[in-house]
């Protein structure tokens, strides 16, 4: 995404809050709160009758929420004229991966008892598990190249091309959620996330289509 | 101690090594209870009281409904019973919401008196019975059944009721009766999710007549020595212990004897995922998850591996002959 757009007049006043040194540590702590809440729930036995299921579902929910937040940074930055928002995108992206890994670990441990043979049999057998796993795998190279040196080593263009994989991650993640809920025709929550992702990805598509003629000229 | 895997009564026992010593288990539960209750003395008193009561301790929340120990083969597993709190707070009853906690939260409005069940179709004596008549129709028995949900979790629940066969005998099915269709209440005024498109309402389930006549098939009015809580299917439900939980229709209002295999609610919603029979079968996977294992609610700790699922939920000795010659992979 082009980071060179000038911020609209009058926007800079509010940017100072986002630029405060404490902003990033605060976001970091806030992003760990869901995990803290789940750990507390597991220890205090407040996760209901089936805590394993509750943990698997909650970590999946939070992966999806962080994915939406990560993808919201660029559109929000332009709508609000706050380029400083970009400072938080990497952390949000890494937390998406973090909760995605936790989601997988919960499944592998609580559902499969870390039985590797069982897991490797289970994932390919079930399309909904397979797309979820694919989304996680696609996130790995993004997380691995999230530091500044990697950007320089790859070159900005190639780095950016690689990180567009996040769009595929979003599509696989929502498909994973949709298939998980498909038999019960219980799509209310799926629809909410699908709508949010559609807006976030649609915005990019529109921006891309608008930019093209300018680049050609 | 030697526990024979196949006892004379036909009940499939777990091997001795699979059984957690009762003392160790209870210690764990008590520790967790104390932790949750913050060490309140009330919790301890409640626990002591529970232990004083015999097999199925009453929860003390609803009207008592005692039942004599059942003599039906396989009707009383010796496995540890699921805690009343878990069995009444973790439910699938989509008329009250799709979340597991929704039924306990939303079922309070359900009026279970007056209540009638219409018995119709291919019977010589079609009739509409009030719940009081149904309660008096046969002596109440306590049956401690394993309950296996198609979602891969299980419970052990002490039900109170009598064999559905008792009712069937009294209404005298005609020669045309091959199946029974069970229709449950669908009242949008009392059930907030009737009107959602999760399923086609009313919820319909069905059994083949010989399945319905099997002595293990229970018409249940209570659990844990009390009447059924609303979220568990009050005032009267079916319990078919060798089938996935959804076959056991809750809050029955109609029992129809029919010639054709009924179109059940889950079959209509997703016939490739939920067959008519829906016998518990570890070898036939659900399209989206394996059925080989299950998690026993409240007993298997978070980090404990799930336990293997038994053929016909462990009731193969009792019901296996019903399906002789039937391809269970096709007729799932």
XYZ file of C-alpha atoms in Angstrom:
549
model
C 0.000 0.000 0.000
C 1.283 3.461 -0.758
C 2.404 5.150 2.420
C 3.094 8.443 0.706
C -0.439 9.822 0.610
C -0.500 13.172 2.382
C -2.645 13.254 5.485
C -5.696 15.457 5.201
C -5.419 18.816 6.925
C -6.436 18.878 10.580
C -5.587 15.223 11.125
C -2.184 15.701 12.675
C -3.520 17.027 15.934
C -4.833 13.604 17.020
C -1.879 11.692 15.697
C 0.154 12.637 18.735
C -1.680 10.079 20.903
C -0.766 7.315 18.495
C 2.844 8.488 18.450
C 3.278 8.410 22.221
C 6.044 5.972 23.265
C 3.594 4.122 25.533
C 1.162 3.363 22.704
C 2.920 0.228 21.502
C 3.528 -1.388 24.906
C -0.107 -0.648 25.756
C -1.311 -2.399 22.627
C 1.004 -5.307 23.391
C -0.471 -5.744 26.863
C -4.010 -5.308 25.546
C -3.385 -8.004 22.936
C -2.346 -10.442 25.652
C -5.518 -9.871 27.678
C -7.575 -12.530 25.838
C -4.857 -15.083 26.573
C -4.709 -14.009 30.215
C -8.488 -14.334 30.466
C -8.423 -17.831 28.982
C -5.591 -18.956 31.253
C -7.484 -17.650 34.243
C -10.598 -19.460 33.035
C -8.705 -22.729 32.613
C -7.196 -22.523 36.097
C -10.322 -21.315 37.901
C -12.477 -23.810 36.003
C -14.862 -21.151 34.693
C -14.810 -22.213 31.043
C -17.956 -24.313 31.342
C -18.506 -28.041 31.177
C -16.162 -28.566 28.224
C -13.145 -26.321 28.815
C -11.085 -27.944 26.046
C -13.706 -27.041 23.467
C -14.023 -23.545 24.941
C -10.257 -22.996 24.602
C -10.129 -24.253 21.013
C -13.052 -22.040 19.998
C -11.888 -18.932 21.840
C -8.372 -19.059 20.373
C -9.899 -19.458 16.913
C -12.200 -16.478 17.523
C -9.285 -14.322 18.627
C -7.212 -15.294 15.594
C -10.020 -14.089 13.382
C -10.465 -10.883 15.388
C -6.762 -10.009 15.195
C -6.779 -10.788 11.492
C -9.626 -8.298 11.017
C -7.794 -5.687 13.108
C -4.597 -6.177 11.104
C -6.409 -5.805 7.811
C -8.284 -2.751 9.122
C -5.108 -0.735 9.687
C -4.567 0.449 6.118
C -8.188 1.431 5.345
C -8.511 3.109 8.746
C -5.291 4.967 8.196
C -6.646 6.484 5.022
C -10.188 7.115 6.246
C -8.972 8.849 9.371
C -5.865 10.386 7.881
C -3.714 8.946 10.656
C -0.548 7.537 9.084
C 0.694 6.788 12.598
C -1.701 3.805 12.719
C 0.770 1.945 10.557
C 3.069 1.620 13.589
C 0.722 -1.025 15.018
C 0.127 -3.189 12.002
C 3.134 -5.460 12.450
C 2.294 -6.157 16.084
C -1.340 -6.927 15.243
C -0.221 -9.221 12.442
C 2.131 -11.074 14.743
C -0.613 -11.466 17.340
C -2.846 -12.938 14.623
C -0.163 -15.558 14.034
C 0.318 -15.984 17.786
C -3.368 -16.738 18.424
C -3.442 -18.900 15.279
C -0.580 -20.995 16.661
C -2.352 -21.215 20.034
C -5.531 -22.329 18.240
C -3.595 -25.069 16.465
C -1.781 -26.098 19.653
C -5.084 -26.317 21.527
C -6.453 -28.597 18.814
C -3.270 -30.690 18.649
C -3.009 -31.022 22.395
C -6.565 -31.011 23.749
C -8.276 -32.789 20.859
C -5.465 -34.998 19.591
C -3.311 -35.489 22.684
C -0.226 -34.456 20.654
C -0.439 -37.740 18.786
C 1.494 -36.771 15.651
C 0.351 -39.775 13.618
C -3.249 -39.016 14.557
C -2.865 -35.330 13.651
C -1.301 -36.014 10.259
C -4.136 -38.431 9.528
C -6.812 -36.080 10.798
C -5.958 -32.822 9.016
C -5.935 -33.965 5.370
C -9.063 -36.041 5.919
C -11.238 -33.096 6.774
C -11.457 -30.146 4.370
C -12.333 -27.664 7.103
C -9.266 -28.633 9.139
C -7.128 -28.586 6.022
C -7.984 -25.000 5.068
C -7.450 -23.877 8.646
C -4.051 -25.511 8.689
C -3.221 -23.986 5.293
C -4.077 -20.537 6.650
C -1.703 -21.097 9.543
C 1.089 -22.298 7.235
C 0.635 -19.259 4.992
C 0.985 -16.972 7.991
C 4.339 -18.488 8.965
C 6.475 -16.823 6.230
C 4.790 -13.496 6.987
C 5.671 -13.768 10.651
C 9.189 -14.930 9.774
C 9.811 -11.873 7.561
C 8.209 -9.316 9.822
C 11.412 -7.667 11.072
C 13.110 -4.677 9.413
C 16.175 -6.548 8.205
C 13.978 -9.010 6.325
C 12.248 -6.149 4.559
C 15.588 -4.764 3.463
C 16.926 -8.171 2.480
C 13.879 -9.002 0.375
C 13.447 -5.535 -1.053
C 10.263 -3.592 -0.406
C 8.523 -4.775 -3.592
C 9.110 -8.464 -3.034
C 8.354 -8.145 0.671
C 5.063 -6.498 -0.108
C 4.177 -9.128 -2.700
C 4.904 -11.860 -0.142
C 2.794 -10.170 2.494
C -0.194 -10.015 0.186
C -0.542 -13.671 1.193
C -2.546 -12.270 4.080
C -5.483 -11.913 1.677
C -5.350 -15.669 1.018
C -5.092 -16.241 4.769
C -8.263 -14.209 5.276
C -10.185 -16.194 2.659
C -9.011 -19.551 4.036
C -9.782 -18.512 7.604
C -13.348 -17.499 6.822
C -13.854 -20.693 4.782
C -12.553 -22.693 7.759
C -15.071 -20.975 10.050
C -17.899 -21.344 7.533
C -17.322 -25.066 7.057
C -17.037 -25.582 10.772
C -20.530 -24.144 11.218
C -22.015 -25.445 7.980
C -24.041 -28.418 9.223
C -25.920 -26.432 11.825
C -26.852 -23.645 9.412
C -25.670 -21.387 12.173
C -24.044 -18.644 10.162
C -24.796 -15.530 12.216
C -21.243 -15.172 13.530
C -19.674 -16.328 10.289
C -21.670 -13.649 8.479
C -20.352 -10.912 10.768
C -16.716 -11.830 10.141
C -17.347 -12.427 6.450
C -18.924 -8.963 6.150
C -16.009 -7.290 7.930
C -13.460 -9.126 5.778
C -15.452 -8.372 2.629
C -15.353 -4.655 3.412
C -11.640 -4.737 4.246
C -10.664 -6.738 1.172
C -13.200 -4.955 -1.051
C -11.759 -1.613 -0.079
C -8.351 -2.807 -1.276
C -9.768 -4.062 -4.541
C -11.458 -0.741 -5.221
C -8.321 1.186 -4.280
C -6.296 -1.050 -6.588
C -8.679 -0.584 -9.521
C -8.695 3.188 -9.031
C -4.931 3.377 -8.933
C -4.339 1.413 -12.090
C -5.296 4.015 -14.732
C -3.148 6.586 -12.931
C -0.150 4.277 -13.016
C -0.770 3.603 -16.726
C -0.862 7.306 -17.444
C -9.311 -57.522 40.830
C -10.404 -59.188 37.643
C -13.210 -57.420 35.828
C -14.484 -59.578 32.989
C -14.908 -57.499 29.836
C -18.153 -59.213 29.001
C -20.307 -59.791 32.028
C -23.200 -62.214 31.994
C -25.731 -59.381 31.801
C -24.142 -58.449 28.516
C -22.745 -55.155 29.764
C -19.338 -54.274 28.335
C -17.058 -53.383 31.214
C -13.991 -51.206 30.848
C -10.725 -52.951 31.697
C -9.524 -52.337 35.239
C -6.627 -50.151 34.114
C -9.011 -47.701 32.472
C -10.785 -46.958 35.720
C -9.526 -44.045 37.761
C -9.511 -45.020 41.433
C -12.600 -43.446 42.920
C -10.673 -41.896 45.797
C -8.212 -40.169 43.466
C -10.997 -38.946 41.271
C -13.069 -37.560 44.106
C -10.076 -35.890 45.640
C -9.474 -34.061 42.368
C -13.088 -32.984 42.078
C -13.203 -31.790 45.643
C -10.014 -29.813 45.211
C -11.435 -28.102 42.134
C -14.697 -27.426 43.909
C -12.943 -25.843 46.828
C -10.798 -23.813 44.466
C -13.877 -22.577 42.631
C -15.830 -21.856 45.756
C -12.927 -20.071 47.360
C -12.895 -22.611 50.172
C -16.417 -21.769 51.292
C -17.693 -24.049 54.014
C -21.040 -24.313 52.245
C -19.402 -26.152 49.381
C -17.981 -28.734 51.737
C -21.324 -29.265 53.438
C -23.026 -29.725 50.097
C -20.444 -32.266 49.060
C -20.816 -34.274 52.247
C -24.558 -34.342 51.733
C -24.132 -35.587 48.167
C -22.000 -38.492 49.323
C -24.570 -39.501 51.911
C -27.132 -40.090 49.159
C -26.765 -43.314 47.275
C -26.314 -43.965 43.557
C -27.926 -40.920 41.997
C -27.806 -38.014 44.409
C -30.635 -35.556 44.031
C -29.583 -32.114 43.045
C -32.337 -30.660 45.193
C -33.421 -28.191 42.550
C -36.646 -29.700 41.230
C -39.434 -32.014 42.352
C -38.280 -35.491 43.346
C -38.957 -38.343 40.948
C -37.448 -41.528 42.353
C -37.079 -44.688 40.331
C -36.369 -48.280 41.279
C -33.135 -49.742 39.989
C -33.845 -51.119 36.529
C -33.604 -54.815 35.824
C -33.127 -54.307 32.083
C -29.807 -55.759 30.853
C -27.179 -53.070 30.389
C -29.381 -50.365 31.897
C -27.077 -49.363 34.734
C -23.493 -48.599 33.912
C -21.215 -48.394 36.935
C -19.254 -45.516 35.449
C -18.900 -42.252 37.318
C -21.932 -40.075 36.798
C -21.600 -36.657 35.233
C -22.087 -33.817 37.694
C -25.643 -32.486 37.694
C -24.328 -28.964 37.072
C -22.520 -30.091 33.902
C -25.412 -32.204 32.624
C -27.801 -29.260 33.003
C -25.562 -26.439 31.725
C -24.052 -28.027 28.613
C -26.931 -28.859 26.310
C -27.989 -28.986 22.711
C -31.614 -27.871 22.472
C -31.706 -25.567 19.494
C -35.213 -24.307 20.158
C -33.535 -22.353 22.958
C -30.363 -21.332 21.111
C -27.364 -22.929 19.461
C -24.817 -22.201 22.198
C -24.290 -24.943 24.780
C -25.234 -22.567 27.601
C -28.276 -21.129 25.813
C -30.825 -23.813 26.785
C -30.132 -23.445 30.518
C -30.424 -19.683 30.123
C -33.503 -19.575 27.898
C -35.615 -22.602 28.834
C -37.068 -21.047 31.996
C -40.140 -19.829 30.113
C -41.156 -23.314 28.993
C -44.491 -24.312 30.566
C -44.479 -28.049 31.234
C -47.961 -28.147 32.843
C -50.482 -28.763 31.390
C -48.811 -31.027 28.836
C -50.228 -33.634 26.520
C -48.719 -36.138 24.144
C -50.805 -37.193 21.139
C -50.391 -40.785 20.045
C -51.664 -41.285 16.529
C -51.206 -43.006 13.203
C -51.084 -46.762 12.747
C -52.392 -47.748 16.185
C -55.597 -49.399 17.295
C -55.959 -47.035 20.238
C -54.946 -43.542 19.206
C -55.184 -41.211 22.184
C -53.948 -38.026 23.762
C -52.385 -38.576 27.139
C -51.833 -35.941 29.788
C -48.432 -35.881 31.430
C -50.033 -37.125 34.690
C -51.381 -40.201 32.870
C -48.003 -40.834 31.289
C -46.261 -40.603 34.645
C -48.610 -43.258 36.043
C -48.500 -45.565 33.032
C -45.680 -47.801 34.313
C -43.381 -47.968 37.349
C -40.462 -45.524 37.266
C -37.019 -47.031 36.862
C -33.604 -45.500 37.219
C -31.322 -46.187 34.239
C -27.719 -45.018 34.233
C -26.834 -44.600 30.575
C -23.843 -43.348 28.682
C -24.841 -40.474 26.417
C -22.682 -39.933 23.333
C -23.198 -36.741 21.377
C -22.416 -36.729 17.651
C -20.099 -33.783 18.378
C -17.658 -36.068 20.194
C -18.450 -35.587 23.869
C -20.160 -37.883 26.309
C -21.797 -37.950 29.712
C -23.111 -40.570 32.129
C -26.631 -39.686 33.230
C -29.028 -41.396 35.648
C -32.407 -41.111 33.928
C -35.785 -41.873 35.437
C -38.551 -43.326 33.298
C -39.736 -46.583 31.781
C -39.242 -48.490 28.549
C -41.037 -46.872 25.621
C -42.295 -50.407 24.893
C -44.675 -50.048 27.867
C -46.482 -47.242 26.072
C -46.313 -48.915 22.667
C -47.944 -52.091 24.000
C -50.873 -50.103 25.400
C -51.715 -48.304 22.148
C -51.471 -51.484 20.042
C -49.719 -50.669 16.771
C -51.301 -52.095 13.637
C -49.454 -54.277 11.142
C -48.713 -51.179 9.075
C -46.655 -49.532 11.792
C -43.026 -49.897 10.718
C -41.569 -46.719 12.185
C -42.344 -44.217 14.912
C -42.027 -40.494 14.381
C -41.410 -38.325 17.428
C -42.495 -34.706 17.175
C -41.358 -32.183 19.756
C -42.789 -28.859 20.875
C -42.174 -25.877 18.605
C -43.754 -22.862 20.245
C -42.114 -19.568 19.314
C -43.694 -17.933 22.377
C -41.791 -20.199 24.745
C -38.840 -21.103 22.558
C -36.938 -18.071 21.283
C -35.050 -19.880 18.519
C -38.050 -21.498 16.848
C -38.129 -19.282 13.789
C -34.389 -19.378 13.297
C -33.355 -21.287 10.219
C -30.978 -23.617 12.036
C -33.423 -26.493 11.570
C -36.892 -27.082 10.212
C -39.299 -26.912 13.138
C -40.841 -28.774 14.798
C -37.916 -31.040 15.555
C -38.715 -34.526 14.299
C -36.929 -37.747 15.109
C -37.679 -41.346 14.323
C -36.991 -44.961 15.147
C -37.728 -48.255 13.485
C -40.483 -50.039 15.436
C -38.120 -52.773 16.666
C -35.669 -50.132 17.897
C -38.482 -48.347 19.693
C -39.599 -51.624 21.292
C -36.113 -52.438 22.583
C -36.199 -52.426 26.396
C -33.267 -49.986 26.557
C -35.256 -47.332 24.669
C -36.434 -45.130 27.492
C -39.286 -42.716 27.833
C -37.702 -40.420 30.401
C -39.408 -38.052 32.805
C -36.541 -37.378 35.176
C -32.838 -37.441 35.868
C -30.753 -37.524 39.041
C -33.819 -38.548 41.044
C -35.808 -35.458 40.009
C -38.083 -34.364 37.194
C -36.277 -33.275 34.023
C -35.006 -29.707 33.941
C -36.473 -27.799 30.980
C -33.146 -27.626 29.157
C -32.871 -31.413 29.286
C -36.225 -31.973 27.615
C -38.933 -31.591 30.239
C -41.480 -32.905 30.843
C -40.958 -36.051 28.750
C -38.274 -37.093 26.309
C -36.770 -40.074 24.624
C -33.405 -41.617 25.525
C -31.879 -44.072 23.043
C -28.488 -44.830 24.557
C -26.831 -46.624 21.623
C -27.519 -43.736 19.224
C -26.069 -40.246 19.051
C -27.766 -37.849 21.434
C -29.807 -35.996 18.834
C -31.894 -39.129 18.202
C -33.307 -38.727 21.712
C -35.974 -36.093 21.059
C -36.842 -33.716 23.881
C -40.136 -32.249 25.094
C -42.318 -34.651 23.113
C -45.806 -33.629 22.040
C -46.602 -36.244 19.427
C -45.758 -39.893 18.798
C -46.862 -41.043 15.348
C -46.815 -44.646 14.171
C -46.088 -44.639 10.439
C -45.352 -46.949 7.531
C -42.524 -44.970 5.918
C -39.171 -44.007 7.381
C -39.717 -40.550 8.891
C -37.872 -37.531 7.492
C -36.017 -36.450 10.598
C -34.947 -32.887 11.330
C -31.221 -33.535 10.966
C -31.708 -35.668 7.894
C -33.540 -32.771 6.270
C -30.823 -30.319 7.330
C -27.801 -32.354 6.200
C -28.541 -35.898 5.065
C -24.887 -36.582 4.151
C -23.848 -35.822 7.731
C -26.711 -37.189 9.813
C -28.302 -40.437 8.757
C -31.573 -41.908 9.950
C -29.941 -44.550 12.122
C -27.159 -42.499 13.709
C -25.948 -45.427 15.753
C -22.796 -44.618 17.693
C -20.040 -46.088 15.536
C -16.342 -45.303 16.015
C -15.575 -46.640 12.533
C -17.880 -44.306 10.617
C -16.551 -40.770 10.820
C -18.605 -37.649 10.599
C -17.526 -35.718 7.476
C -15.945 -33.042 9.626
C -14.579 -34.989 12.558
C -13.564 -38.441 13.633
C -15.964 -40.465 15.762
C -13.218 -42.754 17.067
C -12.839 -40.912 20.364
C -14.906 -38.851 22.764
C -14.409 -36.493 25.673
C -16.240 -37.399 28.862
C -17.586 -34.121 30.163
C -16.274 -33.172 33.580
C -14.267 -36.323 34.031
C -11.534 -36.232 31.420
C -9.293 -33.348 32.461
C -8.454 -30.640 29.937
C -5.148 -32.259 29.068
C -6.280 -35.864 29.172
C -6.475 -37.739 25.913
C -9.971 -38.428 24.717
C -11.288 -41.930 25.352
C -12.065 -44.431 22.599
C -15.704 -44.573 21.543
C -17.369 -47.982 21.766
C -19.470 -49.589 19.062
C -23.157 -48.808 19.716
C -21.884 -46.706 22.617
C -21.052 -49.927 24.493
C -24.525 -51.436 24.093
C -23.582 -53.795 21.255
C -24.392 -56.924 23.273
C -27.919 -55.644 23.793
C -28.749 -54.068 20.427
C -26.289 -55.491 17.897
C -28.786 -58.073 16.632
C -31.175 -55.292 15.549
C -28.763 -54.471 12.744
C -27.723 -57.932 11.564
C -27.130 -57.798 7.829
C -27.366 -54.011 7.660
C -24.377 -52.162 6.154
C -23.719 -49.658 8.919
C -21.378 -47.569 6.779
C -24.179 -46.992 4.278
C -26.973 -46.889 6.840
C -25.172 -44.543 9.200
